[in-house]
């Protein structure tokens, strides 16, 4: 009898021991609940005013420049509600993600149909600014004397371009359209020049001047002369930047005059101005719901934060625009998510798969198996929170109405050589004015995963092209 009684007791002891080994307490952090940000009046500091005196060109050239960034919602109508602005943001975001994945498909399978051109001109250049989805912009002086306009800054695009008069077709922008005839530094590029040949598919007019076209995933495009011009960032002049002077610009581009491409390709601004600024730049995207402080972008040695952790840049052999990183896994509550392996994010030799970091995508997209594993781990850790209905692309939402703070499991992104612990506000975000908050990740059936700007907010993200690495500094916005 004694032996028959002992066995169940022994099994119970073993079960409890095994259970306790797998029930390690999760790590939590506090989320202070903030509402959706309200639209605010855009104001530039005196340092960013176009009335500033330019430096003496005979002085030693500056190796660092810094400018403010503002979210595109600042250009939106003040009668827009926070709910409306957020809904529009998610709509833009869906188009943006599609454009990025389409760009990869185009690069991997170059025989697919191109965007339409003008007069027989066609181009395979594809940008990330689908439906005007560039989320951050600054004010840049164009030409000599400088005429200041809003320009979208975009790490998913290479070619720099602006709207130019005379316009065959121009969308509405906040500032007067740039007139190249009124600039003493504007110069066209000839068809036979090396600069023209840098375009993926350059065109040529009857005067043997180079033409460009940048096409977007929604069918929008900009078309015109390829040229060189001087750009002015606050007090700093940067000469001989190759840019598109667009006379036919069709699509939805908000009020900005054009785009400053910050991509990795040979015609992007960082590459063109790279030698002057040490092939380094960084930005800090401030949480718009918690601070009125503007975001910023820095070019030069000052861009590299001493507190940053770095991961190597990877290269897609088929596409040079995007910044690829090695994501090796993720943790929830201090525990590695078992279903998320490095193999899910592998960039293969054909150019498929991989993980990119992008300033113009809001919500981080993970390839579907990785997202499901992450979501399920977070749901388990947040089981005490009251669930709410799905919202748009989010399938894990909570009703936090009536609360001011909650405890949520920690989330860490593990890159090769760098662990990035996210603040709670970077992954549980307000989606309406009723107290609904959602887990700000999404799954994608595409092989391409995208690290979006919601997850980047509050970090100084360093693009050290000279060192072929990307850095994350958690307190880099101070």
XYZ file of C-alpha atoms in Angstrom:
478
model
C 0.000 0.000 0.000
C 2.773 2.384 0.977
C 4.413 1.962 -2.481
C 1.143 2.644 -4.325
C 0.636 5.846 -2.365
C 4.212 7.080 -2.910
C 4.132 7.008 -6.742
C 1.347 9.611 -7.221
C 3.075 11.837 -4.677
C 6.361 11.472 -6.569
C 4.715 12.326 -9.918
C 3.010 15.340 -8.341
C 6.349 16.552 -7.022
C 7.998 16.133 -10.429
C 5.104 17.931 -12.179
C 5.308 20.868 -9.778
C 9.090 21.041 -10.207
C 8.848 21.019 -14.005
C 6.014 23.569 -13.983
C 7.924 25.964 -11.759
C 10.940 25.720 -14.078
C 8.823 26.978 -16.985
C 6.890 29.621 -15.079
C 9.653 32.146 -14.567
C 8.065 35.468 -13.587
C 7.912 37.799 -16.576
C 9.466 41.261 -16.619
C 6.977 44.144 -16.738
C 7.207 47.887 -17.164
C 4.795 50.742 -16.557
C 2.922 52.365 -19.413
C 1.592 55.834 -18.676
C -1.521 56.102 -20.813
C -1.562 59.083 -23.170
C -4.370 59.988 -25.561
C -4.014 60.305 -29.314
C -2.058 63.509 -30.053
C -4.038 66.541 -31.131
C -2.976 68.491 -34.229
C -0.831 71.477 -33.351
C 0.250 74.617 -35.132
C 3.585 74.163 -36.853
C 6.274 76.547 -35.634
C 9.925 76.668 -36.562
C 12.604 77.932 -34.180
C 14.559 81.032 -35.055
C 17.513 78.786 -35.911
C 15.477 77.267 -38.709
C 14.304 80.615 -40.090
C 15.213 81.380 -43.668
C 16.151 84.935 -42.684
C 19.414 83.794 -41.093
C 22.664 85.123 -42.532
C 24.615 82.522 -44.491
C 28.252 81.857 -43.488
C 31.262 83.265 -45.256
C 32.162 80.667 -47.932
C 35.853 81.291 -47.245
C 35.493 79.803 -43.766
C 36.369 76.179 -43.041
C 33.517 73.978 -44.297
C 31.211 72.686 -41.586
C 31.295 68.927 -41.068
C 28.043 68.712 -39.098
C 24.550 69.989 -39.735
C 21.315 69.512 -37.830
C 17.731 70.350 -38.754
C 14.327 69.901 -37.168
C 11.915 67.270 -38.361
C 8.151 67.539 -38.020
C 5.491 64.911 -38.517
C 3.258 65.352 -41.539
C 0.194 65.700 -39.285
C 1.524 69.194 -38.521
C 0.663 70.137 -42.102
C -2.838 68.711 -41.777
C -5.896 70.826 -41.272
C -6.403 71.911 -37.667
C -10.031 70.839 -37.883
C -8.938 67.198 -38.186
C -9.659 65.140 -35.077
C -7.005 62.922 -33.475
C -9.048 59.874 -34.492
C -9.200 61.016 -38.125
C -5.465 61.740 -38.263
C -4.635 58.312 -36.858
C -6.963 56.526 -39.275
C -5.328 58.342 -42.187
C -1.906 57.404 -40.848
C -2.796 53.709 -40.894
C -4.178 54.032 -44.417
C -0.933 55.633 -45.580
C 1.001 52.987 -43.718
C -0.687 50.128 -45.556
C 0.158 51.791 -48.881
C 3.715 52.430 -47.724
C 4.329 48.811 -46.729
C 2.941 47.631 -50.070
C 5.242 49.998 -51.943
C 8.322 48.732 -50.122
C 7.455 45.096 -50.758
C 6.635 45.910 -54.384
C 10.050 47.562 -54.742
C 11.692 44.317 -53.664
C 9.553 42.312 -56.092
C 10.527 44.696 -58.889
C 14.223 44.355 -58.045
C 14.087 40.574 -57.772
C 11.972 40.148 -60.914
C 12.997 43.060 -63.162
C 10.859 41.928 -66.078
C 7.572 42.944 -64.433
C 5.801 45.930 -65.998
C 7.209 49.382 -65.274
C 5.360 52.523 -64.315
C 4.190 54.584 -67.259
C 6.500 57.249 -68.578
C 6.218 60.417 -70.608
C 7.034 60.472 -74.307
C 8.465 56.976 -74.354
C 10.492 57.545 -71.183
C 10.336 54.813 -68.557
C 12.084 54.207 -65.293
C 12.566 51.370 -62.846
C 13.270 53.762 -59.979
C 10.766 53.060 -57.225
C 10.390 55.160 -54.103
C 8.791 54.568 -50.736
C 6.611 57.669 -50.766
C 3.423 55.867 -51.748
C 0.417 58.172 -51.546
C 2.544 60.839 -49.895
C 3.333 58.523 -47.021
C 6.609 60.192 -46.094
C 5.905 60.826 -42.420
C 8.562 63.417 -41.517
C 9.652 66.624 -43.191
C 11.923 69.618 -42.703
C 12.411 73.032 -44.272
C 15.237 73.326 -46.793
C 16.495 76.219 -48.896
C 16.648 75.411 -52.608
C 18.833 77.333 -55.058
C 20.670 80.672 -54.814
C 19.321 82.787 -53.272
C 17.662 79.998 -51.281
C 13.894 79.596 -51.566
C 12.650 77.660 -48.538
C 10.176 74.815 -48.847
C 8.982 71.775 -46.930
C 10.788 68.610 -47.996
C 9.927 65.053 -46.951
C 12.898 63.091 -45.598
C 12.690 59.420 -46.466
C 15.089 56.508 -45.848
C 13.130 54.402 -48.349
C 13.985 56.640 -51.326
C 17.146 57.714 -53.115
C 16.477 60.407 -55.708
C 16.169 63.985 -54.410
C 13.458 65.959 -56.258
C 11.354 69.100 -56.086
C 8.426 70.532 -58.020
C 9.565 73.075 -60.624
C 7.916 75.693 -62.772
C 6.718 75.732 -65.437
C 4.342 72.979 -64.321
C 2.731 70.647 -66.793
C 0.951 69.277 -63.771
C 1.819 70.043 -60.135
C 0.001 69.110 -56.941
C -0.723 71.785 -54.328
C 2.166 72.613 -52.016
C 2.464 75.007 -49.066
C 5.151 77.232 -50.627
C 5.537 78.764 -54.091
C 6.777 76.280 -56.702
C 10.536 76.561 -57.268
C 11.551 78.494 -60.396
C 14.969 77.279 -61.606
C 15.390 80.380 -63.793
C 15.617 82.495 -60.638
C 18.510 80.496 -59.178
C 22.116 81.280 -60.127
C 23.319 77.795 -59.129
C 20.819 75.668 -61.065
C 22.434 73.598 -63.836
C 21.016 70.924 -66.105
C 22.779 67.578 -66.565
C 23.669 66.386 -70.054
C 22.637 62.947 -71.289
C 26.215 61.789 -71.685
C 27.358 62.752 -68.194
C 28.297 60.120 -65.568
C 25.687 61.687 -63.257
C 22.889 60.976 -65.742
C 24.051 57.374 -66.069
C 23.618 56.891 -62.322
C 19.854 56.880 -62.847
C 18.507 53.357 -63.226
C 16.855 54.266 -66.518
C 17.628 57.827 -67.629
C 15.770 59.651 -70.357
C 16.952 62.284 -72.800
C 15.167 65.262 -74.396
C 15.773 66.828 -77.823
C 18.323 69.216 -76.290
C 20.363 66.224 -75.075
C 19.567 67.037 -71.443
C 19.016 64.270 -68.911
C 15.478 63.382 -67.770
C 14.414 61.444 -64.690
C 11.277 59.773 -63.403
C 10.509 58.431 -59.946
C 7.488 56.121 -59.796
C 5.404 55.227 -56.775
C 3.440 52.165 -55.800
C 0.063 53.883 -56.136
C 0.728 55.033 -59.717
C 1.925 58.508 -58.681
C 5.146 59.799 -60.193
C 7.411 62.807 -60.665
C 9.015 63.545 -64.028
C 11.319 66.272 -65.291
C 14.887 67.465 -65.772
C 17.787 65.951 -63.884
C 19.948 68.788 -62.581
C 22.345 69.989 -59.900
C 21.546 72.632 -57.313
C 22.644 74.083 -53.982
C 20.644 73.133 -50.880
C 20.730 75.175 -47.687
C 20.136 73.593 -44.272
C 19.821 76.435 -41.781
C 23.214 78.140 -42.155
C 24.884 75.365 -44.124
C 25.147 75.342 -47.926
C 25.628 72.002 -49.683
C 26.562 72.526 -53.327
C 26.137 70.453 -56.481
C 23.453 68.061 -55.249
C 21.901 66.094 -58.106
C 18.133 66.420 -57.992
C 15.083 66.019 -60.141
C 13.348 69.232 -61.194
C 9.823 67.921 -61.640
C 7.481 69.570 -64.144
C 4.901 66.753 -64.100
C 4.151 65.508 -60.584
C 1.009 63.465 -60.171
C -0.247 61.885 -56.986
C -0.925 62.661 -53.355
C 2.089 64.360 -51.806
C 0.487 66.605 -49.140
C 1.960 70.142 -48.929
C 5.659 69.338 -49.263
C 7.578 70.625 -52.289
C 9.448 67.383 -52.840
C 11.614 64.752 -51.236
C 15.109 64.427 -49.810
C 16.061 60.796 -50.337
C 18.027 59.350 -47.416
C 18.286 55.844 -48.844
C 21.435 53.815 -49.352
C 21.602 54.203 -53.157
C 24.217 56.195 -55.034
C 21.927 59.178 -55.748
C 20.656 59.646 -52.180
C 21.602 62.783 -50.252
C 23.797 60.907 -47.694
C 25.821 59.363 -50.494
C 26.094 62.547 -52.546
C 27.145 64.663 -49.560
C 28.820 61.771 -47.798
C 32.431 62.860 -47.974
C 31.655 66.216 -46.382
C 29.716 64.675 -43.487
C 31.777 61.531 -42.962
C 29.086 59.249 -44.417
C 27.108 59.447 -41.193
C 23.663 60.687 -40.239
C 21.116 60.013 -37.531
C 17.621 61.017 -36.561
C 15.497 61.085 -33.462
C 11.740 60.722 -33.855
C 10.032 62.121 -30.770
C 6.880 60.483 -29.414
C 4.259 62.921 -30.726
C 1.758 62.013 -28.008
C 4.116 62.828 -25.145
C 6.200 65.784 -26.268
C 5.955 68.980 -28.259
C 9.716 68.885 -28.796
C 10.474 68.486 -32.506
C 12.336 65.525 -33.919
C 15.694 66.094 -35.581
C 18.152 64.779 -38.135
C 21.925 65.264 -37.837
C 24.562 64.790 -40.537
C 28.243 64.377 -39.657
C 30.353 63.113 -36.748
C 27.887 64.482 -34.181
C 25.315 62.048 -35.557
C 26.996 59.133 -33.788
C 25.799 58.820 -30.191
C 28.312 57.485 -27.665
C 25.558 55.488 -25.948
C 24.425 53.674 -29.109
C 24.557 49.912 -29.555
C 25.372 48.842 -33.108
C 24.390 46.077 -35.497
C 26.004 45.489 -38.910
C 24.327 46.706 -42.081
C 23.499 43.895 -44.490
C 23.436 44.262 -48.261
C 20.718 43.113 -50.641
C 22.503 42.159 -53.871
C 19.400 43.107 -55.883
C 18.423 46.407 -54.241
C 20.727 49.101 -52.876
C 18.138 51.562 -51.506
C 17.023 49.902 -48.262
C 18.883 49.499 -44.976
C 18.899 45.810 -44.043
C 19.597 44.540 -40.510
C 20.043 41.125 -38.951
C 17.120 40.488 -36.576
C 17.899 37.323 -34.635
C 14.952 37.089 -32.246
C 12.623 38.841 -29.805
C 11.843 38.618 -26.103
C 8.602 39.253 -24.236
C 8.736 39.724 -20.475
C 12.435 38.927 -20.467
C 11.914 35.526 -22.102
C 12.992 34.703 -25.661
C 10.002 33.912 -27.872
C 10.654 30.344 -29.003
C 8.800 30.632 -32.297
C 10.969 33.524 -33.498
C 14.209 32.342 -35.046
C 16.884 34.064 -37.101
C 15.956 31.920 -40.105
C 12.560 33.676 -40.367
C 14.359 36.934 -41.223
C 17.053 35.640 -43.518
C 17.938 37.736 -46.588
C 18.648 35.215 -49.328
C 20.925 35.473 -52.357
C 17.972 36.199 -54.670
C 17.117 39.401 -52.753
C 14.029 38.044 -50.990
C 13.327 38.148 -47.272
C 15.315 40.138 -44.764
C 14.537 43.000 -42.383
C 14.779 46.708 -43.211
C 14.575 49.773 -40.988
C 12.462 52.585 -42.432
C 11.567 56.102 -41.289
C 8.381 56.313 -43.391
C 6.653 53.116 -42.206
C 4.811 53.556 -38.897
C 3.926 50.035 -37.754
C 6.570 47.304 -37.651
C 5.687 44.391 -39.936
C 7.074 40.952 -39.148
C 6.814 37.956 -41.416
C 3.654 36.145 -40.367
C 5.073 33.203 -38.326
C 7.252 35.571 -36.297
C 4.389 37.974 -35.690
C 2.008 35.240 -34.502
C 4.611 33.953 -32.037
C 5.283 37.481 -30.730
C 1.583 38.329 -30.482
C 0.716 35.147 -28.618
C 3.550 35.677 -26.141
C 2.399 39.240 -25.503
C -1.237 38.198 -25.113
C -0.213 35.612 -22.525
C 1.804 38.191 -20.601
C -0.989 40.783 -20.777
C -3.776 38.369 -19.832
C -4.874 40.610 -16.946
C -5.743 43.478 -19.289
C -9.304 43.724 -20.621
C -9.416 42.852 -24.298
C -11.078 45.083 -26.900
C -12.186 44.596 -30.507
C -9.621 44.494 -33.317
C -8.773 47.842 -34.895
C -7.648 48.198 -38.522
C -4.528 46.021 -38.983
C -4.224 45.399 -35.206
C -5.599 42.126 -33.852
C -4.484 42.517 -30.223
C -6.239 45.438 -28.545
C -7.215 46.334 -24.987
C -9.870 48.468 -23.316
C -7.892 50.657 -20.921
C -10.570 53.308 -20.449
C -10.629 54.789 -16.974
C -6.985 53.883 -16.300
C -3.959 56.182 -16.121
C -1.187 53.569 -15.912
C -0.913 49.831 -16.585
C 1.797 47.179 -16.322
C 2.781 45.496 -19.605
C 5.350 42.820 -20.465
C 8.666 44.155 -21.719
C 9.554 43.727 -25.411
C 13.143 43.476 -26.682
C 14.299 43.244 -30.290
C 17.502 41.224 -30.634
C 19.714 42.270 -33.536
C 23.120 40.828 -34.348
C 25.315 42.439 -31.690
C 22.616 44.736 -30.299
C 19.630 44.260 -27.987
C 17.053 47.059 -28.251
C 14.628 47.251 -25.312
C 11.496 49.152 -26.334
C 9.673 51.626 -24.077
C 6.099 50.501 -23.458
C 4.735 53.433 -25.481
C 6.579 52.062 -28.545
C 4.425 48.934 -28.728
C 1.125 49.582 -26.924
C -0.415 52.677 -28.504
C -3.738 54.575 -28.394
C -5.896 54.042 -31.471
C -9.014 56.082 -30.617
C -10.369 58.555 -28.088
C -12.268 55.889 -26.151
C -9.359 54.314 -24.302
C -8.545 51.553 -26.783
C -4.861 50.615 -27.029
C -3.368 48.106 -29.476
C -0.178 46.091 -29.785
C 1.628 48.066 -32.487
C 3.033 45.228 -34.567
C 1.493 43.516 -37.577
C 2.064 40.404 -39.616
C 2.869 40.310 -43.314
C 2.615 37.541 -45.865
C 5.583 39.111 -47.634
C 9.025 37.775 -46.801
C 10.151 41.354 -46.088
C 9.961 42.536 -42.472
C 10.016 46.293 -41.737
C 11.053 48.071 -38.522
C 8.720 51.085 -38.385
C 8.946 54.514 -36.779
C 6.598 53.782 -33.847
C 9.166 51.299 -32.564
C 12.000 53.779 -33.297
C 10.517 56.773 -31.471
C 12.649 58.144 -28.642
C 15.818 56.462 -29.951
C 18.566 58.215 -31.868
C 18.937 55.897 -34.837
C 22.456 56.162 -36.261
C 23.216 55.389 -39.910
C 26.988 54.972 -39.922
C 27.553 54.211 -43.596
C 31.322 54.588 -43.229
C 31.306 51.819 -40.639
C 28.526 49.857 -42.375
C 26.424 49.695 -39.226
C 23.177 50.938 -37.660
C 23.044 52.146 -34.067
C 20.311 52.654 -31.484
C 20.725 55.073 -28.591
C 17.806 54.887 -26.110
C 18.389 58.376 -24.703
C 19.698 59.960 -27.862
C 16.951 62.576 -28.151
C 18.097 64.525 -25.096
